[in-house]
PDB file of C-alpha atoms in Angstrom:
ATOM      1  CA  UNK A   1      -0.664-198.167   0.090  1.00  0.00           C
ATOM      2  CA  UNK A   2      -2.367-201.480   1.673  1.00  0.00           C
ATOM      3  CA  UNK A   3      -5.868-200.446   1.889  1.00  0.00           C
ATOM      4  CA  UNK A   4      -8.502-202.281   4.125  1.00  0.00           C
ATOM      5  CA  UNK A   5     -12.099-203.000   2.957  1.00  0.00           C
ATOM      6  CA  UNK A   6     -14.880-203.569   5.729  1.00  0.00           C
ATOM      7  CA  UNK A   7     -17.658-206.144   4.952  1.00  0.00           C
ATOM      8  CA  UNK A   8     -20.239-206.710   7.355  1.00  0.00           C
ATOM      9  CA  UNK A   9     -22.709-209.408   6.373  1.00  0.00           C
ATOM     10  CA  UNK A  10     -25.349-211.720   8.386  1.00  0.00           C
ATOM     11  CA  UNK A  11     -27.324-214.368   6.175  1.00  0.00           C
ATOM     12  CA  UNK A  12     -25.932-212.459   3.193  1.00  0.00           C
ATOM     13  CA  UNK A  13     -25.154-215.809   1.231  1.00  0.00           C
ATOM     14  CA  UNK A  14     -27.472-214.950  -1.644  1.00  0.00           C
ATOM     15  CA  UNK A  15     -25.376-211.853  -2.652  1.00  0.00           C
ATOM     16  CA  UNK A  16     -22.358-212.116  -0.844  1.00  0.00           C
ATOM     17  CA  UNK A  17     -20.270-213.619  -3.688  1.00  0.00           C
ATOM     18  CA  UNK A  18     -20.162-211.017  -5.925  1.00  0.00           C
ATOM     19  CA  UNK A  19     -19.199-208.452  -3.281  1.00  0.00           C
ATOM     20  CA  UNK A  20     -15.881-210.923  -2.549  1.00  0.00           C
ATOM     21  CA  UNK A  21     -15.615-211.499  -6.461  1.00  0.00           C
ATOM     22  CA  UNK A  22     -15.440-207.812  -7.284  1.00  0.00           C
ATOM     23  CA  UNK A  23     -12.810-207.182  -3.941  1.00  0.00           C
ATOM     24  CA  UNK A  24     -10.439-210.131  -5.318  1.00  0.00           C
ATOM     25  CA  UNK A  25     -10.630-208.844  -8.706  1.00  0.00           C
ATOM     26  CA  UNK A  26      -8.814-206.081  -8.039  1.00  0.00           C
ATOM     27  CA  UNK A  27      -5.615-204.898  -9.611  1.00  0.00           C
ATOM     28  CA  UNK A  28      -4.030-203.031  -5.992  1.00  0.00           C
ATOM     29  CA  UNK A  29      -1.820-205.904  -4.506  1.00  0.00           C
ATOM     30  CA  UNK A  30      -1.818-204.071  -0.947  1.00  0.00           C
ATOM     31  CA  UNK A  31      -5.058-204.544   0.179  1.00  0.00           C
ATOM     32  CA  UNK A  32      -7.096-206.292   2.875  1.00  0.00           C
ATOM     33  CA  UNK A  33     -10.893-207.915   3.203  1.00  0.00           C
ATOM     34  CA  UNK A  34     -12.265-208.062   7.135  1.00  0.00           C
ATOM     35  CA  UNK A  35     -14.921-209.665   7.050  1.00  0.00           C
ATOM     36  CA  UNK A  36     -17.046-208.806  10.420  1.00  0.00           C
ATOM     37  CA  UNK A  37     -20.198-211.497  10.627  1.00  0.00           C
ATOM     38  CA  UNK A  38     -23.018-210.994  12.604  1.00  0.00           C
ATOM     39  CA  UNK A  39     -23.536-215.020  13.259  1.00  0.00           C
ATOM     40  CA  UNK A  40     -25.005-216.073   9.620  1.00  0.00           C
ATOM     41  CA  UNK A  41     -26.988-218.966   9.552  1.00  0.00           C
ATOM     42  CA  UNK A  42     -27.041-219.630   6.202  1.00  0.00           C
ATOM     43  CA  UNK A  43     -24.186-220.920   3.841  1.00  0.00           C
ATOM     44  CA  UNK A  44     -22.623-216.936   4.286  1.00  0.00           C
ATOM     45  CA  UNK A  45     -19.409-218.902   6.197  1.00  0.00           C
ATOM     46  CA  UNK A  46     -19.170-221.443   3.529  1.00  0.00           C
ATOM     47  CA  UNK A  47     -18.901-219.236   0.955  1.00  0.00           C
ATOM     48  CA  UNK A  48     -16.421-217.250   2.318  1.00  0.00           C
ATOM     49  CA  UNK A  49     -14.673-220.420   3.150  1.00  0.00           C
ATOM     50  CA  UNK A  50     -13.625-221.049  -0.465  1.00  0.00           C
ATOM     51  CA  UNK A  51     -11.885-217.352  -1.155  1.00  0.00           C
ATOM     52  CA  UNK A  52      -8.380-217.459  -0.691  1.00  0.00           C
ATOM     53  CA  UNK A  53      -7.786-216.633   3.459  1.00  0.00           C
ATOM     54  CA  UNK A  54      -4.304-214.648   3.143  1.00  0.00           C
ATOM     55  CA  UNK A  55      -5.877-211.339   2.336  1.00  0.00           C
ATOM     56  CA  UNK A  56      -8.526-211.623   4.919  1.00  0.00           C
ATOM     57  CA  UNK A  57      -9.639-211.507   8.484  1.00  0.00           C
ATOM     58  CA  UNK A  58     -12.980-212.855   9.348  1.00  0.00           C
ATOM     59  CA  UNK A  59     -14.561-212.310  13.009  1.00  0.00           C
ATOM     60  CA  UNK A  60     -18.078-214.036  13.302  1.00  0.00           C
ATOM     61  CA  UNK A  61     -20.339-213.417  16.232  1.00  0.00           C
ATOM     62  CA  UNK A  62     -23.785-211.972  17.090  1.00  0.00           C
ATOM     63  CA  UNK A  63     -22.997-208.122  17.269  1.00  0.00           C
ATOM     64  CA  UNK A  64     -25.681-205.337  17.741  1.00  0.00           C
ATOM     65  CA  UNK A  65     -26.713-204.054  13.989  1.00  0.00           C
ATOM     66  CA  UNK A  66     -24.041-203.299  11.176  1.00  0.00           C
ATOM     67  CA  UNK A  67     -22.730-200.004  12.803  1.00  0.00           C
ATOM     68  CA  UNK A  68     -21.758-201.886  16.185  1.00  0.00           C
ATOM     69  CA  UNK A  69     -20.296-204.511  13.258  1.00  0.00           C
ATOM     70  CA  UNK A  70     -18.337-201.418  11.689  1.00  0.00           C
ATOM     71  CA  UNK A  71     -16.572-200.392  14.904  1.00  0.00           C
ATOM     72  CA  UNK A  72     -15.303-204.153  15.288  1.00  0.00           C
ATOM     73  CA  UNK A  73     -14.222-203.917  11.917  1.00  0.00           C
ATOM     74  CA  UNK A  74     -12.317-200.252  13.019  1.00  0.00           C
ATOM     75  CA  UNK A  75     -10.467-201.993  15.366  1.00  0.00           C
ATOM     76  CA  UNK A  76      -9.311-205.132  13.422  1.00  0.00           C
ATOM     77  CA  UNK A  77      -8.330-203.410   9.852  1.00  0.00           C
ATOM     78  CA  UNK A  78      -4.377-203.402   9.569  1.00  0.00           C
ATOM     79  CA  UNK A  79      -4.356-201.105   6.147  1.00  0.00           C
ATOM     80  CA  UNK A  80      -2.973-197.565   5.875  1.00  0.00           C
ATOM     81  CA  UNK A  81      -6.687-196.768   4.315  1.00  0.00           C
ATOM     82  CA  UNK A  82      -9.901-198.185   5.584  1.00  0.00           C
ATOM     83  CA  UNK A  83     -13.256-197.975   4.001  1.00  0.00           C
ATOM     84  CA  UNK A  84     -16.548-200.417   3.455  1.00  0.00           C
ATOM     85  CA  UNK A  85     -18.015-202.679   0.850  1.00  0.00           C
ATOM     86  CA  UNK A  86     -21.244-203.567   2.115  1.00  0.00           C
ATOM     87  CA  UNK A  87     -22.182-207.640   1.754  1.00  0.00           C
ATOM     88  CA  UNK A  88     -24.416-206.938  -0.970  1.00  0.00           C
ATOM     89  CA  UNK A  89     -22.194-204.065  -3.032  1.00  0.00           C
ATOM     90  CA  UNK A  90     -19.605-204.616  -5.685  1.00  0.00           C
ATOM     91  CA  UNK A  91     -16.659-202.659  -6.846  1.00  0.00           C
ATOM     92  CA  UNK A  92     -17.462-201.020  -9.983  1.00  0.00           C
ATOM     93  CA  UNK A  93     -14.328-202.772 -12.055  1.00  0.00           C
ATOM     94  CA  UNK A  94     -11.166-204.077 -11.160  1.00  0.00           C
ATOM     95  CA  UNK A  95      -9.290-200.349 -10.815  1.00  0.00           C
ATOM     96  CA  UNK A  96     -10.908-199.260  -8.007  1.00  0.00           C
ATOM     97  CA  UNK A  97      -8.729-199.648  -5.419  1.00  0.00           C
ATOM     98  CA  UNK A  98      -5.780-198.275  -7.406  1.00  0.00           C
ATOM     99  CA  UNK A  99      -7.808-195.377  -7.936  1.00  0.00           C
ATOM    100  CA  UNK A 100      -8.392-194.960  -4.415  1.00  0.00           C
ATOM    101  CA  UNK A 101      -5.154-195.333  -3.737  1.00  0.00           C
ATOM    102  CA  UNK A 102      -3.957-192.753  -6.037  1.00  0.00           C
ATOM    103  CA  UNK A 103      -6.632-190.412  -4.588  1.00  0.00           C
ATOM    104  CA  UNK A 104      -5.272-190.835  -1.546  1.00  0.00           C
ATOM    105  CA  UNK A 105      -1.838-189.332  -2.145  1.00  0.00           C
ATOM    106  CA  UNK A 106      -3.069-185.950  -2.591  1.00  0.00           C
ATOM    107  CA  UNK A 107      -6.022-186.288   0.204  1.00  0.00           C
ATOM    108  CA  UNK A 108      -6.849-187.464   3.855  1.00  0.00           C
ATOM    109  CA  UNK A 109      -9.822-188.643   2.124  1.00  0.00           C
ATOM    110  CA  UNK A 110     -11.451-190.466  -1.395  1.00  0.00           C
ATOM    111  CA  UNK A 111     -14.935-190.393  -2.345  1.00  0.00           C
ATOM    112  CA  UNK A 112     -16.471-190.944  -5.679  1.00  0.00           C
ATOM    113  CA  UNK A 113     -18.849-191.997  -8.163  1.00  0.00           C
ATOM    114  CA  UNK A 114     -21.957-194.688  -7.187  1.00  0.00           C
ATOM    115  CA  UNK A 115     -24.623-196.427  -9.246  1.00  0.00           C
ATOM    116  CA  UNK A 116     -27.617-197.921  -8.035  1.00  0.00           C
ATOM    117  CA  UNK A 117     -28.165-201.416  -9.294  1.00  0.00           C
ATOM    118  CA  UNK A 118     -31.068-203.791  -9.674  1.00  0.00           C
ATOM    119  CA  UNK A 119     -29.110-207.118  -9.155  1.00  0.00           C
ATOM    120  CA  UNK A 120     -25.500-207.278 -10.520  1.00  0.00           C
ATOM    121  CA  UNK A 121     -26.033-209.947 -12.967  1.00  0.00           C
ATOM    122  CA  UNK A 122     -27.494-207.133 -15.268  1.00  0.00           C
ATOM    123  CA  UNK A 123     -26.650-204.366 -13.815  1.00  0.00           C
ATOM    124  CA  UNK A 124     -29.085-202.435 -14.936  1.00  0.00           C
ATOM    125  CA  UNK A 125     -28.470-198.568 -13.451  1.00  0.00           C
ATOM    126  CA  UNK A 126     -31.662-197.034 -11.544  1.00  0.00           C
ATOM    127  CA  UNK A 127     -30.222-194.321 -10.372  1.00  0.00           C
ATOM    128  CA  UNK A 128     -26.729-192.549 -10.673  1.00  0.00           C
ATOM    129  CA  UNK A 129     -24.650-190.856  -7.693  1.00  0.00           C
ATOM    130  CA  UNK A 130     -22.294-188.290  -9.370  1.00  0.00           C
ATOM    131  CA  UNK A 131     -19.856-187.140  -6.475  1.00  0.00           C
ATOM    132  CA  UNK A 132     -18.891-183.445  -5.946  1.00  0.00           C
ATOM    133  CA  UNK A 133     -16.118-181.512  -4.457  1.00  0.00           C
ATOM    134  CA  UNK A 134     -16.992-179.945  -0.718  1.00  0.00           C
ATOM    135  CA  UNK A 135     -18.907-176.558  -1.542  1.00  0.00           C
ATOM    136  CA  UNK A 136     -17.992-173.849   0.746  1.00  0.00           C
ATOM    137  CA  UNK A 137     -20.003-174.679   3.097  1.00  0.00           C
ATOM    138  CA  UNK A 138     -20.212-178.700   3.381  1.00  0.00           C
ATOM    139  CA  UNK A 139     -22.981-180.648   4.667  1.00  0.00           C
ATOM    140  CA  UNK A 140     -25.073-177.356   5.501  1.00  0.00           C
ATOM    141  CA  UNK A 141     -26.212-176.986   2.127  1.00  0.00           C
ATOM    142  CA  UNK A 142     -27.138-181.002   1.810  1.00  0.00           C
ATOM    143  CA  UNK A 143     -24.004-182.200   0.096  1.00  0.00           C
ATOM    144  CA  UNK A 144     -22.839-185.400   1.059  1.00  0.00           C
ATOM    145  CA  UNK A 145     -19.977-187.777  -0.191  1.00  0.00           C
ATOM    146  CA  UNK A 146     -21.575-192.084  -0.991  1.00  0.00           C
ATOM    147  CA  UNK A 147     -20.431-194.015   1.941  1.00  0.00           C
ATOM    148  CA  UNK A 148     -20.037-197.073   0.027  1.00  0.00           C
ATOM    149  CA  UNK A 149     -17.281-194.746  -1.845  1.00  0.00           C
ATOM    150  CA  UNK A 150     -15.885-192.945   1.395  1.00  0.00           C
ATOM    151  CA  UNK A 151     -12.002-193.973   2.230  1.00  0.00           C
ATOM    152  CA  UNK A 152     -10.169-192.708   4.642  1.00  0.00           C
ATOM    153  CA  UNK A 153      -6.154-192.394   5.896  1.00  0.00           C
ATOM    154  CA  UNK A 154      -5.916-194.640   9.262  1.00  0.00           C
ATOM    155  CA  UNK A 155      -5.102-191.180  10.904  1.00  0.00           C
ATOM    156  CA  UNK A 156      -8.895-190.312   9.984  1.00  0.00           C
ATOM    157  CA  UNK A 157     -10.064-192.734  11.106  1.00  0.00           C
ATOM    158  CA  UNK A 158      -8.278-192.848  14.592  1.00  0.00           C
ATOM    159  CA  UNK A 159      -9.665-189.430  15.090  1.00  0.00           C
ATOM    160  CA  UNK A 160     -12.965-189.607  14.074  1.00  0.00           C
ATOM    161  CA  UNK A 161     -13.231-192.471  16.051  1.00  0.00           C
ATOM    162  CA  UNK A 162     -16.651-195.401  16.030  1.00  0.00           C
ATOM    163  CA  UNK A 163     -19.545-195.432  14.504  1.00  0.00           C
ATOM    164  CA  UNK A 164     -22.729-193.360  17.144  1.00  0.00           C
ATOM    165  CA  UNK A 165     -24.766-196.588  18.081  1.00  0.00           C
ATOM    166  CA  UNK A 166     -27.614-194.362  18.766  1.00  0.00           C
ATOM    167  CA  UNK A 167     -28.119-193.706  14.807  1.00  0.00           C
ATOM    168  CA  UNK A 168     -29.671-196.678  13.145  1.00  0.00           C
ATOM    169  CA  UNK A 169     -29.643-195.813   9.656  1.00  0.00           C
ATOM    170  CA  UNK A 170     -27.756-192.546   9.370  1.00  0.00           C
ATOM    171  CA  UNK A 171     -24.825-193.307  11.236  1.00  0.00           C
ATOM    172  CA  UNK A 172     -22.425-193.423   8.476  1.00  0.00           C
ATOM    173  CA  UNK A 173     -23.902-189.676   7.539  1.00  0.00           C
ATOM    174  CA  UNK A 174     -22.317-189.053  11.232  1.00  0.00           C
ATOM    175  CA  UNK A 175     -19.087-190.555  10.746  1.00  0.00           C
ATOM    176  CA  UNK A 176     -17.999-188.666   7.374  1.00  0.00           C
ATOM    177  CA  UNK A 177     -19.739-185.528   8.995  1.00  0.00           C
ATOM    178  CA  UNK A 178     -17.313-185.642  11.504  1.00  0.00           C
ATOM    179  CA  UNK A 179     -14.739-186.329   9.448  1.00  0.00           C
ATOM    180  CA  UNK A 180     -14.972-183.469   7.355  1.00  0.00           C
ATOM    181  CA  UNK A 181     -16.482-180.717   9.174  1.00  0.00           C
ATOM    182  CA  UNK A 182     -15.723-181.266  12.901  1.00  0.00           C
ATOM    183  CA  UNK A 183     -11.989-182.290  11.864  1.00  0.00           C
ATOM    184  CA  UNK A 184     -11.583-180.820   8.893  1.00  0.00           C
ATOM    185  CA  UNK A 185      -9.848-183.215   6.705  1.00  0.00           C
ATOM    186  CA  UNK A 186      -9.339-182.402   3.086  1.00  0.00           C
ATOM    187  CA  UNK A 187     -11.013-184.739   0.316  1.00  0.00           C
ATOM    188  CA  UNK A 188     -10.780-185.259  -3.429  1.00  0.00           C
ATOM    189  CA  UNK A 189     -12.730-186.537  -5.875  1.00  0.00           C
ATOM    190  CA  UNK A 190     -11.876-190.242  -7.717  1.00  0.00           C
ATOM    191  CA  UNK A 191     -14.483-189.288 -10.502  1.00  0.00           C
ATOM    192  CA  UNK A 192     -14.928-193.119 -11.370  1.00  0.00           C
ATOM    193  CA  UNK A 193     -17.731-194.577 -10.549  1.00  0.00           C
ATOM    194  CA  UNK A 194     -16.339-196.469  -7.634  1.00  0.00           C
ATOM    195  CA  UNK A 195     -19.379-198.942  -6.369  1.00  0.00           C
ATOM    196  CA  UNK A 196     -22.447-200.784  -8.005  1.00  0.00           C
ATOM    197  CA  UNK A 197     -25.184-200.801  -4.900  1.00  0.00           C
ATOM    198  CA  UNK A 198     -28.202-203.197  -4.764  1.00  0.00           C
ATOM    199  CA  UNK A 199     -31.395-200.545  -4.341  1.00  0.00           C
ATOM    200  CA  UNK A 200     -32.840-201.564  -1.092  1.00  0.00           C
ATOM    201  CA  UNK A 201     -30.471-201.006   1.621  1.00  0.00           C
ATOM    202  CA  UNK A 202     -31.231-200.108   5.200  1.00  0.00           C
ATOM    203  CA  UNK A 203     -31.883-196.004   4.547  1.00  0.00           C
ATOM    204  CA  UNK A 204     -33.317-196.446   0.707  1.00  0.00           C
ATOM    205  CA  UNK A 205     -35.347-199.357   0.536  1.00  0.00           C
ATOM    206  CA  UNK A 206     -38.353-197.317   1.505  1.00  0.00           C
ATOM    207  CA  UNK A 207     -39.666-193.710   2.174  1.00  0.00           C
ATOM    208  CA  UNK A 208     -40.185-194.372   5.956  1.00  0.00           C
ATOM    209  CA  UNK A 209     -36.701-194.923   5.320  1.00  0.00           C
ATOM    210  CA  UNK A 210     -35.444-192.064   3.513  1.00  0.00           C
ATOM    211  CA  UNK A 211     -37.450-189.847   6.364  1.00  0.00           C
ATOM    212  CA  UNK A 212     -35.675-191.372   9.278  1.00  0.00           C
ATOM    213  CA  UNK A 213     -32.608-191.187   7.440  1.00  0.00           C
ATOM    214  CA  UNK A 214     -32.951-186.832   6.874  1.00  0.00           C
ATOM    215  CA  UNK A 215     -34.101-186.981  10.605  1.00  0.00           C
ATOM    216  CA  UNK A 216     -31.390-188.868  12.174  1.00  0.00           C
ATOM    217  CA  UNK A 217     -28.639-186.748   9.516  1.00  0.00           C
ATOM    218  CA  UNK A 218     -30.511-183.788  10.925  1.00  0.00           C
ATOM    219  CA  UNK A 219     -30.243-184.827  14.331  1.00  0.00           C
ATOM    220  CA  UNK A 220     -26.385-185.083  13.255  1.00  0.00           C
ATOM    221  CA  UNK A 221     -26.027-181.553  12.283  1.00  0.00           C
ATOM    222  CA  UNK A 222     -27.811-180.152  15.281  1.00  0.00           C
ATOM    223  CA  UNK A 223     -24.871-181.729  17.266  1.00  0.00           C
ATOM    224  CA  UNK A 224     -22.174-181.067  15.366  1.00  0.00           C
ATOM    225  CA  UNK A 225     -22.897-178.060  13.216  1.00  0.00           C
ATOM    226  CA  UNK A 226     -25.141-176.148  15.587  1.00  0.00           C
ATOM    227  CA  UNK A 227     -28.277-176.358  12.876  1.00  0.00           C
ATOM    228  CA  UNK A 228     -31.646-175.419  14.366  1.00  0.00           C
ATOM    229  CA  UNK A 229     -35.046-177.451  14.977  1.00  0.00           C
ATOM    230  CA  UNK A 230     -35.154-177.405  10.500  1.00  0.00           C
ATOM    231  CA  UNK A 231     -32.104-176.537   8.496  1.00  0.00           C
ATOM    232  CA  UNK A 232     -31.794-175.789   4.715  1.00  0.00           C
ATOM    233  CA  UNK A 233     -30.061-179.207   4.142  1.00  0.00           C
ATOM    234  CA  UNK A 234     -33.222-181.359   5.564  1.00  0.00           C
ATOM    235  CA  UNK A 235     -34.681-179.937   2.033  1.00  0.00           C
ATOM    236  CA  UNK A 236     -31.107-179.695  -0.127  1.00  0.00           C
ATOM    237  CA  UNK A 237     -30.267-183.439   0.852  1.00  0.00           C
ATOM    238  CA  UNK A 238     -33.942-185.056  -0.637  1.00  0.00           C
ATOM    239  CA  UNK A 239     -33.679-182.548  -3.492  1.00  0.00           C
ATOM    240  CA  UNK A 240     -30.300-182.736  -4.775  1.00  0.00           C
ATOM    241  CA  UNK A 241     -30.999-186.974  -5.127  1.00  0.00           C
ATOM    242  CA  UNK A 242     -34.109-185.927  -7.259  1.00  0.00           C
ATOM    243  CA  UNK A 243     -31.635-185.475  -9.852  1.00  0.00           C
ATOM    244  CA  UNK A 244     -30.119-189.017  -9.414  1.00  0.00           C
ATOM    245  CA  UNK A 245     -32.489-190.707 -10.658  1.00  0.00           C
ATOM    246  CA  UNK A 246     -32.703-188.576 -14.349  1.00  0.00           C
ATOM    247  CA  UNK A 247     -29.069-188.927 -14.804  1.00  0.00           C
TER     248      UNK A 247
END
């Protein structure tokens, strides 16, 4: 299965080399790299320069925040399988793909394990993501899959369609919402820590952050799942990452 990994980046060149180490480490032959940049600046383009170009597509122009970047990227991927490494993320090991792969076999859709990093020259864990199986009832009772661990048939994808523009930091909380609830694709489980993430992305690198991201997911759910003005998952979500960090 050729499997397509979207990175969007702009100015990223002070991390953006590990993310493309860890993608051409891998031991799945069939996969992909789009690269979608936002206009970088700095020596992002160079980098990416020296990395082999036959397993890649790179598209580089100013673009409207990383979600507007993600729906270029959904309509350049050529894969069977789509999902994202972010332009400051690694894949945990070389197997990752293959697992994903194998996950997605059985399922419409792959999710699994995610550590928090410091910097990925020590990798030094802060906080652990341990992924679940759906509960009965989904994202009402605040479970959620990792995004950076989230991959997808193309027929998901297709259907579920772009990222919502008007979500600035919980957008991606939309997309798998969608693509679980509203559609009702089946998932399983890699249970491999799939993804090392740099603490301090767009929805974690502060609490105003955190607070905007459980009011825009919110927001979501009142949409799609017909919550009310406060739902039992605005408290679940916070509460079940409490544990993340004592893992």
């Amino acid at each position: 299965m050729k499997i397509s990994v979207l990175t969007v980046c702009r100015n990223s060149a002070a991390t953006i080399r590990h993310t493309l180490d860890s993608f051409f480490a891998q031991d799945h032959a069939a996969k992909e790299l789009v690269i979608v940049d936002g206009g970088s600046s700095d020596e992002t383009l160079a980098i990416i320069a020296t990395y082999p170009q036959d397993r890649t597509q790179l598209l580089s122009e100013p673009d409207s925040g990383m979600y507007d970047a993600l729906n270029k990227g959904l309509r350049l991927y050529t894969g069977e399988a789509v999902g994202v490494l972010n332009s400051d993320d690694c894949f945990h090991d070389r197997s990752v793909l293959a697992r994903i792969s194998a996950g997605l076999e059985e399922a419409d859709i792959v999710h699994g394990h995610l550590d928090f990093v410091e910097d990925h020259q020590a990798r030094r864990v802060v906080r652990r993501w341990r992924a679940a199986p759906r509960p009965a009832r989904g994202f009402r009772t605040g479970w959620m899959p990792a995004h950076p661990t989230f991959y997808v048939r193309r027929k998901v994808a297709e259907t579920v369609g772009p990222f919502d523009l008007s979500l600035k930091v919980a957008s991606d909380y939309d997309w798998m919402l969608r693509a679980v609830e509203l559609h009702g694709f089946n998932s399983t489980v890699a249970g491999h820590t799939l993804v090392d993430m740099m603490i301090g992305g767009a929805s974690t690198h502060s609490l105003r952050s955190h607070v905007r991201h459980n009011l825009e997911a919110l927001r979501s759910r009142r949409q799609w799942l017909g919550a009310g003005p406060v739902d039992y998952a605005l408290i679940a979500k916070p509460m079940r990452k409490i544990r993340q960090f004592l893992l």
